[in-house]
Coordinates of C-alpha atoms in Angstrom, one line a residue:
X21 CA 4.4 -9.8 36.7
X22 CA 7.8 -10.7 37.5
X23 CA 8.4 -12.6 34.6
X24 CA 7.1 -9.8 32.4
X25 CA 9.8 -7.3 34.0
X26 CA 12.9 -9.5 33.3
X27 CA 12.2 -10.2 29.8
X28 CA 11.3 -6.3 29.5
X29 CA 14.3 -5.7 30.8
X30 CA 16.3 -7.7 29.2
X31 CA 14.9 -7.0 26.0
X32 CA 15.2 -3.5 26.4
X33 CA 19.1 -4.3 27.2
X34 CA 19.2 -6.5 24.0
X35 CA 17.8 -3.5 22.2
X36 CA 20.1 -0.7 23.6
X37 CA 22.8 -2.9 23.1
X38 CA 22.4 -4.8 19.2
X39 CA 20.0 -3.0 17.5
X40 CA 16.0 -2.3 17.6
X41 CA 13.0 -3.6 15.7
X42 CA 9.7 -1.9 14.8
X43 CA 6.9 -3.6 13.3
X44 CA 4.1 -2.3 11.1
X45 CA 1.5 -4.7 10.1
X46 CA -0.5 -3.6 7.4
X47 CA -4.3 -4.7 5.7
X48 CA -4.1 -8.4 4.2
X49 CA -7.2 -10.0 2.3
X50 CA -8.5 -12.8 5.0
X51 CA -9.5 -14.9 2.2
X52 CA -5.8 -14.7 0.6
X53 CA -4.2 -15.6 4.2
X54 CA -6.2 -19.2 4.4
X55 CA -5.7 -20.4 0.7
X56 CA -1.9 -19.4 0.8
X57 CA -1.6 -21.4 4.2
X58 CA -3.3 -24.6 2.8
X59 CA -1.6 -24.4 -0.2
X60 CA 1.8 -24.2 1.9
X61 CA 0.6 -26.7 4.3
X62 CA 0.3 -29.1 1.5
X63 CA 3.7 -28.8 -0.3
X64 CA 5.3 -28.1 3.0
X65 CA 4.1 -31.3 4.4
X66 CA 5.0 -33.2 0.9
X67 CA 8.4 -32.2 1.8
X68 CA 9.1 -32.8 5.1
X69 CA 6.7 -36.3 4.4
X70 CA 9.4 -37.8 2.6
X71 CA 12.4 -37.1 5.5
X72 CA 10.4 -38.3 8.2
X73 CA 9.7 -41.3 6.0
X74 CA 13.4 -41.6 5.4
X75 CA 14.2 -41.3 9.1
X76 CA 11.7 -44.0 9.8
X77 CA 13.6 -46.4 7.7
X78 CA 17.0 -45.1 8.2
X79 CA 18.1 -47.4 11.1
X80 CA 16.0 -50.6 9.7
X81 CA 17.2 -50.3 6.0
X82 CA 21.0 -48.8 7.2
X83 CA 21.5 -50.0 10.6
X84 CA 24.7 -48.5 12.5
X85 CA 24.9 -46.3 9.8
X86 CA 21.5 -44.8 9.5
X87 CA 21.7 -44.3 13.3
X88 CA 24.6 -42.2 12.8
X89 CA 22.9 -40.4 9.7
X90 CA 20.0 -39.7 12.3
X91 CA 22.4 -38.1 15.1
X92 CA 24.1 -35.9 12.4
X93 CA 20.6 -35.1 10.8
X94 CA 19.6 -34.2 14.3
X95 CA 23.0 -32.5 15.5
X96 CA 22.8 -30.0 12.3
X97 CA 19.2 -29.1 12.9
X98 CA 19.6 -28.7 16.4
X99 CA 22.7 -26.1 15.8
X100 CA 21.0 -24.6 12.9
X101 CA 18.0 -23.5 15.3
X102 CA 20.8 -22.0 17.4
X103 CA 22.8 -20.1 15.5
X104 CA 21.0 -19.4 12.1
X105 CA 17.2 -20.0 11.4
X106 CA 16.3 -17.0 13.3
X107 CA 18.7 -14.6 11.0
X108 CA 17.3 -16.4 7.8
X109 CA 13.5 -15.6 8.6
X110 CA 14.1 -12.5 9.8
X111 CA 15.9 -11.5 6.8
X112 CA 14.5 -12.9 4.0
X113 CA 10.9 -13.6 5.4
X114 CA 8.9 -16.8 6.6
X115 CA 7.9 -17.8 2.8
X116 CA 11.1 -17.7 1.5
X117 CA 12.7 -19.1 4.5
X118 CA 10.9 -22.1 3.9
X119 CA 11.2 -22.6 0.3
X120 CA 15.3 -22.4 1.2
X121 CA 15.0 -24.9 4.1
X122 CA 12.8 -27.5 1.8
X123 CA 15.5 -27.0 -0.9
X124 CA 18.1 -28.1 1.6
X125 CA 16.2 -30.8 3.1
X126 CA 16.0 -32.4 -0.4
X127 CA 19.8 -32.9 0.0
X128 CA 18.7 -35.3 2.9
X129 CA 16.6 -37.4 0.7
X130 CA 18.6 -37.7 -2.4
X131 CA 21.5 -38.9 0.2
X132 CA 19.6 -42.0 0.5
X133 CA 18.8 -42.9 -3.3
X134 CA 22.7 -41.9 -3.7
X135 CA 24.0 -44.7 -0.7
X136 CA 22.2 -47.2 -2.7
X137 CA 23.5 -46.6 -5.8
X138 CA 26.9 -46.1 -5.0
X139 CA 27.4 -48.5 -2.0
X140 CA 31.5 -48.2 -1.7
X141 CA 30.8 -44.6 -0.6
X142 CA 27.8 -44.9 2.0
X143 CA 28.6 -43.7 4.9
X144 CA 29.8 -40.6 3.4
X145 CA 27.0 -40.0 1.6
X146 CA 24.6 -40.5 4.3
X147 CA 26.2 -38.0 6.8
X148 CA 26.9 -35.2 4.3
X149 CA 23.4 -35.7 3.0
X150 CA 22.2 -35.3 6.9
X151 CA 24.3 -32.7 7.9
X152 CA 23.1 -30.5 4.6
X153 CA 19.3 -31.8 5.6
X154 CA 19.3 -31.2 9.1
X155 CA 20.2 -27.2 8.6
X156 CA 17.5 -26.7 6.3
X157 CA 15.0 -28.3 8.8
X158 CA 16.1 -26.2 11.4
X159 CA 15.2 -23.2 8.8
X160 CA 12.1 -25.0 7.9
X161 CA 10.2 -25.3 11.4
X162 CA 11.1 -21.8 12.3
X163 CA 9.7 -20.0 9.7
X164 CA 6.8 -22.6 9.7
X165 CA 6.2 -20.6 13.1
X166 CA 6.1 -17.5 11.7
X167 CA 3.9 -18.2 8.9
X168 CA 1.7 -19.5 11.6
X169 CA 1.5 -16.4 12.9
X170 CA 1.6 -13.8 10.2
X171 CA -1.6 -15.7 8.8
X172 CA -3.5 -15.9 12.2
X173 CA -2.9 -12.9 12.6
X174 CA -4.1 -11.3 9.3
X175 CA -6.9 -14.0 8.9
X176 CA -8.2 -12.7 12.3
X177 CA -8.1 -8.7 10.8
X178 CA -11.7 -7.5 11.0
X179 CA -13.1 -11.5 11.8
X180 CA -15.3 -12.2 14.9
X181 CA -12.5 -15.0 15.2
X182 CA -9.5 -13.8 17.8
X183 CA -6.0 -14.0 16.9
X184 CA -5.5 -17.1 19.6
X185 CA -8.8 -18.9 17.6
X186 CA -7.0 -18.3 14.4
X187 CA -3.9 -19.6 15.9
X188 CA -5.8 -23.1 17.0
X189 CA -7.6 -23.4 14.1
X190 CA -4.7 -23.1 11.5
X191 CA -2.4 -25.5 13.6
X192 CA -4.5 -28.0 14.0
X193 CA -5.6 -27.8 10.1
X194 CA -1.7 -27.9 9.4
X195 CA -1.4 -30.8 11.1
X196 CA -4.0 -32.5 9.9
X197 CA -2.4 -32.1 6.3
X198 CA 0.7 -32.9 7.4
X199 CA 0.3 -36.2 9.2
X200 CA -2.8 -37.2 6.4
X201 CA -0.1 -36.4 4.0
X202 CA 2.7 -38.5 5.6
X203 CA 0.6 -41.4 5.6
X204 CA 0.5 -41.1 1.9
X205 CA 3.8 -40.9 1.4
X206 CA 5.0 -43.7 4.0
X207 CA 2.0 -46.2 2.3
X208 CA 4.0 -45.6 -1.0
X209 CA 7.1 -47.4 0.7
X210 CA 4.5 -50.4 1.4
X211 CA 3.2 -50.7 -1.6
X212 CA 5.9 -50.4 -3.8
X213 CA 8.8 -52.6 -2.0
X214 CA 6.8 -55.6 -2.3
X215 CA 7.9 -55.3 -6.5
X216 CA 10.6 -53.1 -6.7
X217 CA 13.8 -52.3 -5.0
X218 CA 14.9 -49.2 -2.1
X219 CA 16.5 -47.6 -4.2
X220 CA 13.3 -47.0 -6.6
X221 CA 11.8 -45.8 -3.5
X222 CA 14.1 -43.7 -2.1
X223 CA 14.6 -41.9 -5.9
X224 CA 10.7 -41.3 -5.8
X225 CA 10.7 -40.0 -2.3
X226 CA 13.6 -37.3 -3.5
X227 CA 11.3 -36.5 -6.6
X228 CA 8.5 -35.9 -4.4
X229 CA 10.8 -33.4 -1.8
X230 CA 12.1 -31.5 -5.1
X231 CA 8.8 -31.0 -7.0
X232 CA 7.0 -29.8 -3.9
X233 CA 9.7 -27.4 -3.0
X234 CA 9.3 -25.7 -6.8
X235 CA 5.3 -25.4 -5.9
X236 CA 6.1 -23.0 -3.0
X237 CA 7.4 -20.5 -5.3
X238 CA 3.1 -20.1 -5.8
X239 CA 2.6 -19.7 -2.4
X240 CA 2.1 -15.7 -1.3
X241 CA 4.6 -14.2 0.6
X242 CA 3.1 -12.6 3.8
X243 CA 6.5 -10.2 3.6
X244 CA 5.5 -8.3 0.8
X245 CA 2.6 -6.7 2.7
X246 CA 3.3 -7.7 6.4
X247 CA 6.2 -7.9 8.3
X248 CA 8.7 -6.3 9.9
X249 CA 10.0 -3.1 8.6
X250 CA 13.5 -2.2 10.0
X251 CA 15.3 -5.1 11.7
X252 CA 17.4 -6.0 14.5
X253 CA 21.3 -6.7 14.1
X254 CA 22.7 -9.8 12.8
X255 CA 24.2 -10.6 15.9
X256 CA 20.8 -10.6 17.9
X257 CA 18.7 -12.2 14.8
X258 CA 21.8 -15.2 15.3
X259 CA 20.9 -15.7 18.8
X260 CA 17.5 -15.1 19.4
X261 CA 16.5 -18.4 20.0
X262 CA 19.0 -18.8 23.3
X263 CA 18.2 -15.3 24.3
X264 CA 14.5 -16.1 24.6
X265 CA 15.6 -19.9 26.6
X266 CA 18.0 -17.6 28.6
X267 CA 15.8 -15.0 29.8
X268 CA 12.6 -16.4 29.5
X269 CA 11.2 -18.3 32.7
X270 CA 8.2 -19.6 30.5
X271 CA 10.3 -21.2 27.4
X272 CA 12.6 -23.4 30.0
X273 CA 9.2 -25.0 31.5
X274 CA 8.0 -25.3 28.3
X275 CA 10.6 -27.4 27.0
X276 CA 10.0 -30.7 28.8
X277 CA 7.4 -31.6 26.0
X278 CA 9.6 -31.2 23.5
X279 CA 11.9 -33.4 24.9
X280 CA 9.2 -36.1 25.4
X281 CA 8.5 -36.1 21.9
X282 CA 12.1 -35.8 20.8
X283 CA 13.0 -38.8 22.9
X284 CA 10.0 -41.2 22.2
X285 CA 10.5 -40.3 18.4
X286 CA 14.5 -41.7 18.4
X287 CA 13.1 -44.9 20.6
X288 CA 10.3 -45.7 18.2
X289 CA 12.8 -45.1 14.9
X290 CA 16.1 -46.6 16.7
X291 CA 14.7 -49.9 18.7
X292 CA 10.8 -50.7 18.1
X293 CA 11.0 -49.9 14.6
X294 CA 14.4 -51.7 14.6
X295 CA 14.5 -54.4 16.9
X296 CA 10.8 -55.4 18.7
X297 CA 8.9 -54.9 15.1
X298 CA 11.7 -56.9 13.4
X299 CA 12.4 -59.8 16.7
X300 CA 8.1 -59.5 17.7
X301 CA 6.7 -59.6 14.1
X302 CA 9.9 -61.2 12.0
X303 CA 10.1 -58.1 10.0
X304 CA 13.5 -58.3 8.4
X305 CA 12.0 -56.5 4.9
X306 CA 11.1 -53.6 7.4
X307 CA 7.3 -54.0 5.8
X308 CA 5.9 -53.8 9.1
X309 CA 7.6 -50.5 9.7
X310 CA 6.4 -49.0 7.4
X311 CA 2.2 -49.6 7.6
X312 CA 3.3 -49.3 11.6
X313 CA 5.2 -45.5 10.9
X314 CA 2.0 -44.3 9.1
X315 CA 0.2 -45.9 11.4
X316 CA 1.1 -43.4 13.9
X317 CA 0.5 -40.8 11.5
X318 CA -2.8 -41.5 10.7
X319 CA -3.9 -41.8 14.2
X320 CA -2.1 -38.3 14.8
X321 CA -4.0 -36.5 11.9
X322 CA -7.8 -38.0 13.2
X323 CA -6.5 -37.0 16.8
X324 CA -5.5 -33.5 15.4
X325 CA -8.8 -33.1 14.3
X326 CA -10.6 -34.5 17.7
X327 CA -9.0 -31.8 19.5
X328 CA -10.6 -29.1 18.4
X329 CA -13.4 -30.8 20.9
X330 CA -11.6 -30.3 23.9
X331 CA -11.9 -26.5 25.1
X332 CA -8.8 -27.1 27.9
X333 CA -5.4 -26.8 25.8
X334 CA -3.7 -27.5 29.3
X335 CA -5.7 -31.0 29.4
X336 CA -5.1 -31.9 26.2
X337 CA -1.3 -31.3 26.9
X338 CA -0.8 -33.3 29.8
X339 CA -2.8 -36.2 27.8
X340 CA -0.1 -35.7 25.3
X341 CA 3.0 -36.5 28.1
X342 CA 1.1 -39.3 29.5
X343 CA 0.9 -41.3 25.9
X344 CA 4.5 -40.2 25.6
X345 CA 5.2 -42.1 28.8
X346 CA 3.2 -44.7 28.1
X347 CA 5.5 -45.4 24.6
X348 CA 8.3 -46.1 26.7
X349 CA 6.7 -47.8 30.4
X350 CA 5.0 -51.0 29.3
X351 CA 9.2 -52.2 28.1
X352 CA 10.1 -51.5 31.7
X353 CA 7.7 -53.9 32.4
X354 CA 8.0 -56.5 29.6
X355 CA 11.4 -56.0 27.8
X356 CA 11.6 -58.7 25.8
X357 CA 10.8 -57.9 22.4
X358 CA 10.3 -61.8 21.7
X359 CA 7.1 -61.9 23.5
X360 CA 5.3 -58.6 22.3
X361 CA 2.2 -59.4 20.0
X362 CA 0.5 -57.2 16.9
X363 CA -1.9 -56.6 19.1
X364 CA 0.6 -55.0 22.2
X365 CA 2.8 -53.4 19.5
X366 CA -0.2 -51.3 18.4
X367 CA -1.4 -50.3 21.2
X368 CA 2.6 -48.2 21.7
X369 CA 2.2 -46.8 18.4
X370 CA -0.9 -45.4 18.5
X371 CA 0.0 -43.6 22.0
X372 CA 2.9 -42.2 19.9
X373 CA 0.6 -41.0 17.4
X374 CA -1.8 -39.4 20.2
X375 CA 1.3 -37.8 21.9
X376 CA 2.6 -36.5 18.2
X377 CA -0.9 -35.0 17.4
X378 CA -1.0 -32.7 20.7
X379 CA 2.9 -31.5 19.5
X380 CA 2.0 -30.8 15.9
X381 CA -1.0 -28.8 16.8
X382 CA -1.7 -27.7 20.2
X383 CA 1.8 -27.3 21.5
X384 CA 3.2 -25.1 18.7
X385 CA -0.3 -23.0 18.8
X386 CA 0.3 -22.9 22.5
X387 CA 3.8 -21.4 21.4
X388 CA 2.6 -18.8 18.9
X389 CA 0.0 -17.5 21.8
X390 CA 2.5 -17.6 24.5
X391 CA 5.8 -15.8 22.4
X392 CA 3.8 -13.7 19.9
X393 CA 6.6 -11.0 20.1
X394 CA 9.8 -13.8 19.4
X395 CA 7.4 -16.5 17.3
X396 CA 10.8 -17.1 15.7
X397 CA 12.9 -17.4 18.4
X398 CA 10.1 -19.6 19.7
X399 CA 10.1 -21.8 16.6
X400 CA 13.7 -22.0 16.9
X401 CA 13.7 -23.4 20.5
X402 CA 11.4 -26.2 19.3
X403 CA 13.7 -27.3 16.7
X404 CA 16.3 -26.8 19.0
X405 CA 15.4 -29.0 22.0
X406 CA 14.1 -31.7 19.9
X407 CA 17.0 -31.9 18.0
X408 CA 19.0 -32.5 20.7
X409 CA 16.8 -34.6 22.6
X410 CA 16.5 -37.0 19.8
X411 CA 20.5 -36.8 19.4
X412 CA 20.8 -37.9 22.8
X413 CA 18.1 -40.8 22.0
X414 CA 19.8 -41.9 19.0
X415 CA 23.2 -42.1 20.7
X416 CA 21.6 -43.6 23.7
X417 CA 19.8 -46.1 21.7
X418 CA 23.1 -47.4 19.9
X419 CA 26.3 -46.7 22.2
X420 CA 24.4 -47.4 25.6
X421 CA 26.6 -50.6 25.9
X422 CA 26.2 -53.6 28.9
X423 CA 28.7 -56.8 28.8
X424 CA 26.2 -59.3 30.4
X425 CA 23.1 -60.6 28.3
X426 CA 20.2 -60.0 30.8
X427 CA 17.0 -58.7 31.0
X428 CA 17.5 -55.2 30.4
X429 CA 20.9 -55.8 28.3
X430 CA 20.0 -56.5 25.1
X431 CA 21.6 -58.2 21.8
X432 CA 20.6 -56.1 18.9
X433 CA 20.3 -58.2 15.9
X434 CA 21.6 -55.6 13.3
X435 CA 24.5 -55.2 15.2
X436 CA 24.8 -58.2 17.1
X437 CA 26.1 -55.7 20.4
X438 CA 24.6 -55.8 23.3
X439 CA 22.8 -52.9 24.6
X440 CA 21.3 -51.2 27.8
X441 CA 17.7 -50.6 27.2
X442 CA 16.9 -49.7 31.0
X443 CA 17.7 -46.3 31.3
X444 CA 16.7 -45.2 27.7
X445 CA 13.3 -46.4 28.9
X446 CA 13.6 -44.4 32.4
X447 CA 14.5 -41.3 30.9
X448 CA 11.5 -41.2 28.4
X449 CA 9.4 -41.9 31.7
X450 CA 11.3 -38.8 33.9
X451 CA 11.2 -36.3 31.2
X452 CA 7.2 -36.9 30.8
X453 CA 6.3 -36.6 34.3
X454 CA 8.7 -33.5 34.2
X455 CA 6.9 -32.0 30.8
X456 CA 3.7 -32.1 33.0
X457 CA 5.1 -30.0 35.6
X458 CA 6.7 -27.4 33.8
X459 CA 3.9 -26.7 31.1
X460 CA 1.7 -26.3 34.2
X461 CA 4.3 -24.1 35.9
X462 CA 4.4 -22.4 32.2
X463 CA 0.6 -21.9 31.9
X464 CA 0.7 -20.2 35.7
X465 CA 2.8 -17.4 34.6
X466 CA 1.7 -17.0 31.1
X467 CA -1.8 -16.2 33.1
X468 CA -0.2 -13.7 35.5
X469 CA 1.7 -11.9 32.7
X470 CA -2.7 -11.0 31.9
X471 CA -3.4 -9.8 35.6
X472 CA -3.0 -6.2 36.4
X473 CA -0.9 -4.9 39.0

C-alpha cells in the first residue's frame, strides 16, 4: 500500500498546487461504443499503416539519410509525448486528438513522395517532414489510450463483461486491425514496385494517410457524452506524462518492455532490413523487405488473436521479452550477415512479430488496467520511451563506429563505414532480461495496491 500513498500524495500535492479535475461519466449506448471503435480502428490503422510502411523502407530506399529521418521522426514523438500530447487530449478530447495527430502524421508520408520528386532538396525534406510527423504520432498513441478506455469503459455499462474484459477484448481486436491492415498496405509496396517507380508508391501511400484521416470525422466522439467535465491546468495537462514516470513506482518497472520493442524495431528497420536482408538474400530493390516487414505484421495480427487463449497476461508478457531477445541473440552468435539463409532470416522476424503482437495488445491493455486514473499520461509514457529507445537504436545502428574490419565491426554497404554491431546486439539482450524483471516487479504492486490494510 505504499505505492498507493505516494502517488495519493503526490497527486493530492499536484492538485493543491496546479489545479483539480473531476470526472462525470455519464450513460453511452454499448452498441454505439463498439462500432465507433472499429470504425476508428480501421482508419486509424490505415493511417499509421502507411508511416510504419515508410519507416520500414526509410533506411533501405534512403540510406544515411532515412536513418536520420527516423531519429528525428523518433526525437519529435518522443518530446511530443512529453511536453504536449497530454494537453491536446485533455483539451480537445481523444477523438479529436487523433484526427489532429493523423493530419500531422500525413506530413510524414508526403515528405517521402516530395524527396523523390525533388531530389536537390532531400534531406530537408525528409527531416521537416519527420519532425512534423513524429509530433502528431506522439498525439496519436496517446489519445489511442484514451479512446481505449472511454469505450471499455462505456461498452462494459450494464454488460456481464468487466471493465478489464472490455479492455482485453478491444485491444486485442485493435490490433488485429491494425497489423491485418498494415500487411495490406506494406503488400501494396510489393506489388506495385515490380512495374512502377517509389515515387508512385510513396504518393499512394500519402493518399491513403489523407483520405483515412477525413473518414474519422464519422467516427463518434466519446466527449460529447463522456469525459471529463472541469480540467486540470495547462501546466499539469503539459507534464502529466513525467509526473506519472516520476512518482509512479509501477510506470518505471513497466518501461523495460517498451524499450525492448523500441530497440528491436530500430535493429530490424536500420540493419536486417538494411544490411542482412540486402548481403543474405541480395536484396538491393528492398523487395525482400517489404513481404519480410508484413511478414512480421501478419504473424502479429494471428498472434493478437491467439492470445485471447492464454488466461495469464503476466505469461504472455514475459513470452513477449523473450522473442524480443531472441531478435537480437542468434547475431551474437552468427554475425555475419553473408551466411544467414531465408530459412534463419524468418525464423527473427516472426519472433519480432510475436514480440510486436504482446505490445499492441496485451501490454497497452495491461496499461489501461493498471493507470485507469492517468490512461493519458500512461499513453504518453509509451510513446515516450519508445521514442527514445528507438532514437537511441537508430543512432546506435549508424554512428556506432569501429576502425578494424572484424567479426563484430562491420562494413555497411550503403555507406561503405564500418560499424560496431556488438553492443547494439547486447543491449537488446540486457534490456529484455530487464523488461522481465520489472513487469514482474510491476505486476507485484499493482496486486498489493487490491489488498486491504
Amino acid at each position: 500500500m505504499e505505492e498507493r500513498k505516494q502517488f495519493t500524495e503526490a497527486s493530492s500535492l499536484l492538485d493543491h498546487s496546479f489545479g483539480s479535475s473531476s470526472v462525470q461519466y455519464v450513460f453511452c449506448k454499448r452498441k454505439k461504443s463498439a462500432s465507433s471503435f472499429y470504425t476508428m480502428a480501421v482508419l486509424f490503422s490505415a493511417n499509421i499503416g502507411c508511416t510504419v510502411s515508410c519507416i520500414s523502407l526509410a533506411t533501405s530506399r534512403l540510406g544515411s539519410s532515412g536513418a536520420w529521418q527516423s531519429s528525428i521522426l523518433a526525437i519529435t514523438y518522443t518530446l511530443s509525448s512529453i511536453i504536449g500530447s497530454t494537453y491536446v487530449v485533455k483539451k480537445y478530447g481523444a477523438r479529436d486528438s487523433i484526427l489532429l495527430g493523423m493530419s500531422l502524421a500525413c506530413f510524414y508520408m508526403a515528405s517521402f513522395w516530395l524527396a523523390r520528386t525533388f531530389p536537390e532538396f532531400e534531406l530537408t525534406i525528409l527531416l521537416l517532414g519527420a519532425g512534423i510527423g513524429g509530433i502528431g504520432a506522439g498525439f496519436l498513441w496517446t489519445a489511442y489510450g484514451e479512446y481505449l478506455k472511454e469505450a471499455a469503459r462505456c461498452h462494459s455499462n450494464g454488460s456481464a463483461q468487466s471493465f478489464e474484459e472490455c479492455t482485453a477484448s478491444f485491444a486485442r481486436i485493435f490490433a488485429f486491425i491494425f497489423l491485418i491492415t498494415e500487411v495490406i498496405i506494406r503488400g501494396i509496396s510489393t506489388v506495385m514496385v515490380e512495374f512502377t517507380s517509389w515515387r508512385t508508391v510513396f504518393g499512394l501511400y500519402s493518399l491513403i494517410a489523407s483520405i483515412s484521416t477525413w473518414g474519422m470525422v464519422l467516427v463518434d466522439d466519446y466527449g460529447e457524452e463522456y469525459r471529463t467535465e472541469s480540467l486540470t491546468t495547462i501546466r499539469y495537462q503539459l507534464t502529466a506524462a513525467i509526473r506519472l514516470f516520476v512518482v509512479s513506482r509501477k510506470m518505471k518497472y513497466m518501461i523495460g518492455m517498451v524499450a525492448s520493442f523500441g530497440l528491436t524495431s530500430a535493429f530490424v528497420n536500420a540493419y536486417l532490413n538494411c544490411e542482412v536482408v540486402r548481403l543474405a538474400l541480395g536484396d538491393d530493390n528492398s523487395t525482400y523487405v517489404g513481404i519480410l516487414s508484413a511478414w512480421i505484421s501478419l504473424v502479429a495480427a494471428i498472434t493478437s488473436l491467439l492470445l485471447k487463449r492464454v488466461q495469464d497476461r503476466g505469461v504472455i508478457v514475459i513470452c513477449g521479452a523473450i522473442s524480443f531477445f531472441f531478435v537480437a541473440f542468434p547475431f551474437l552468435i552468427q554475425p555475419d550477415a553473408s551466411r544467414w539463409n531465408i530459412f534463419g532470416i524468418l525464423i527473427i522476424y516472426t519472433l519480432q512479430g510475436i514480440g510486436r503482437a504482446t505490445f499492441e495488445s496485451t501490454l497497452k491493455a495491461i496499461f489501461v488496467d493498471y493507470f485507469p486514473a492517468e490512461t493519458a499520461g500512461a499513453f504518453s509514457n509509451i510513446s515516450l520511451h519508445f521514442g527514445l529507445s528507438n532514437a537511441v537504436g537508430n543512432v546506435i545502428a549508424f554512428r556506432s563506429r569501429c576502425y578494424t574490419e572484424s567479426t563484430y565491426c562491420v562494413r555497411y554497404s550503403s555507406d561503405g563505414e564500418l560499424h560496431d554491431i556488438f553492443g547494439f546486439e547486447l543491449l537488446i539482450c540486457v534490456t529484455a532480461i530487464l523488461a522481465i524483471a520489472g513487469y514482474c516487479q510491476a505486476s507485484a504492486i499493482h496486486r498489493k495496491e487490491f489488498v486491504p490494510e
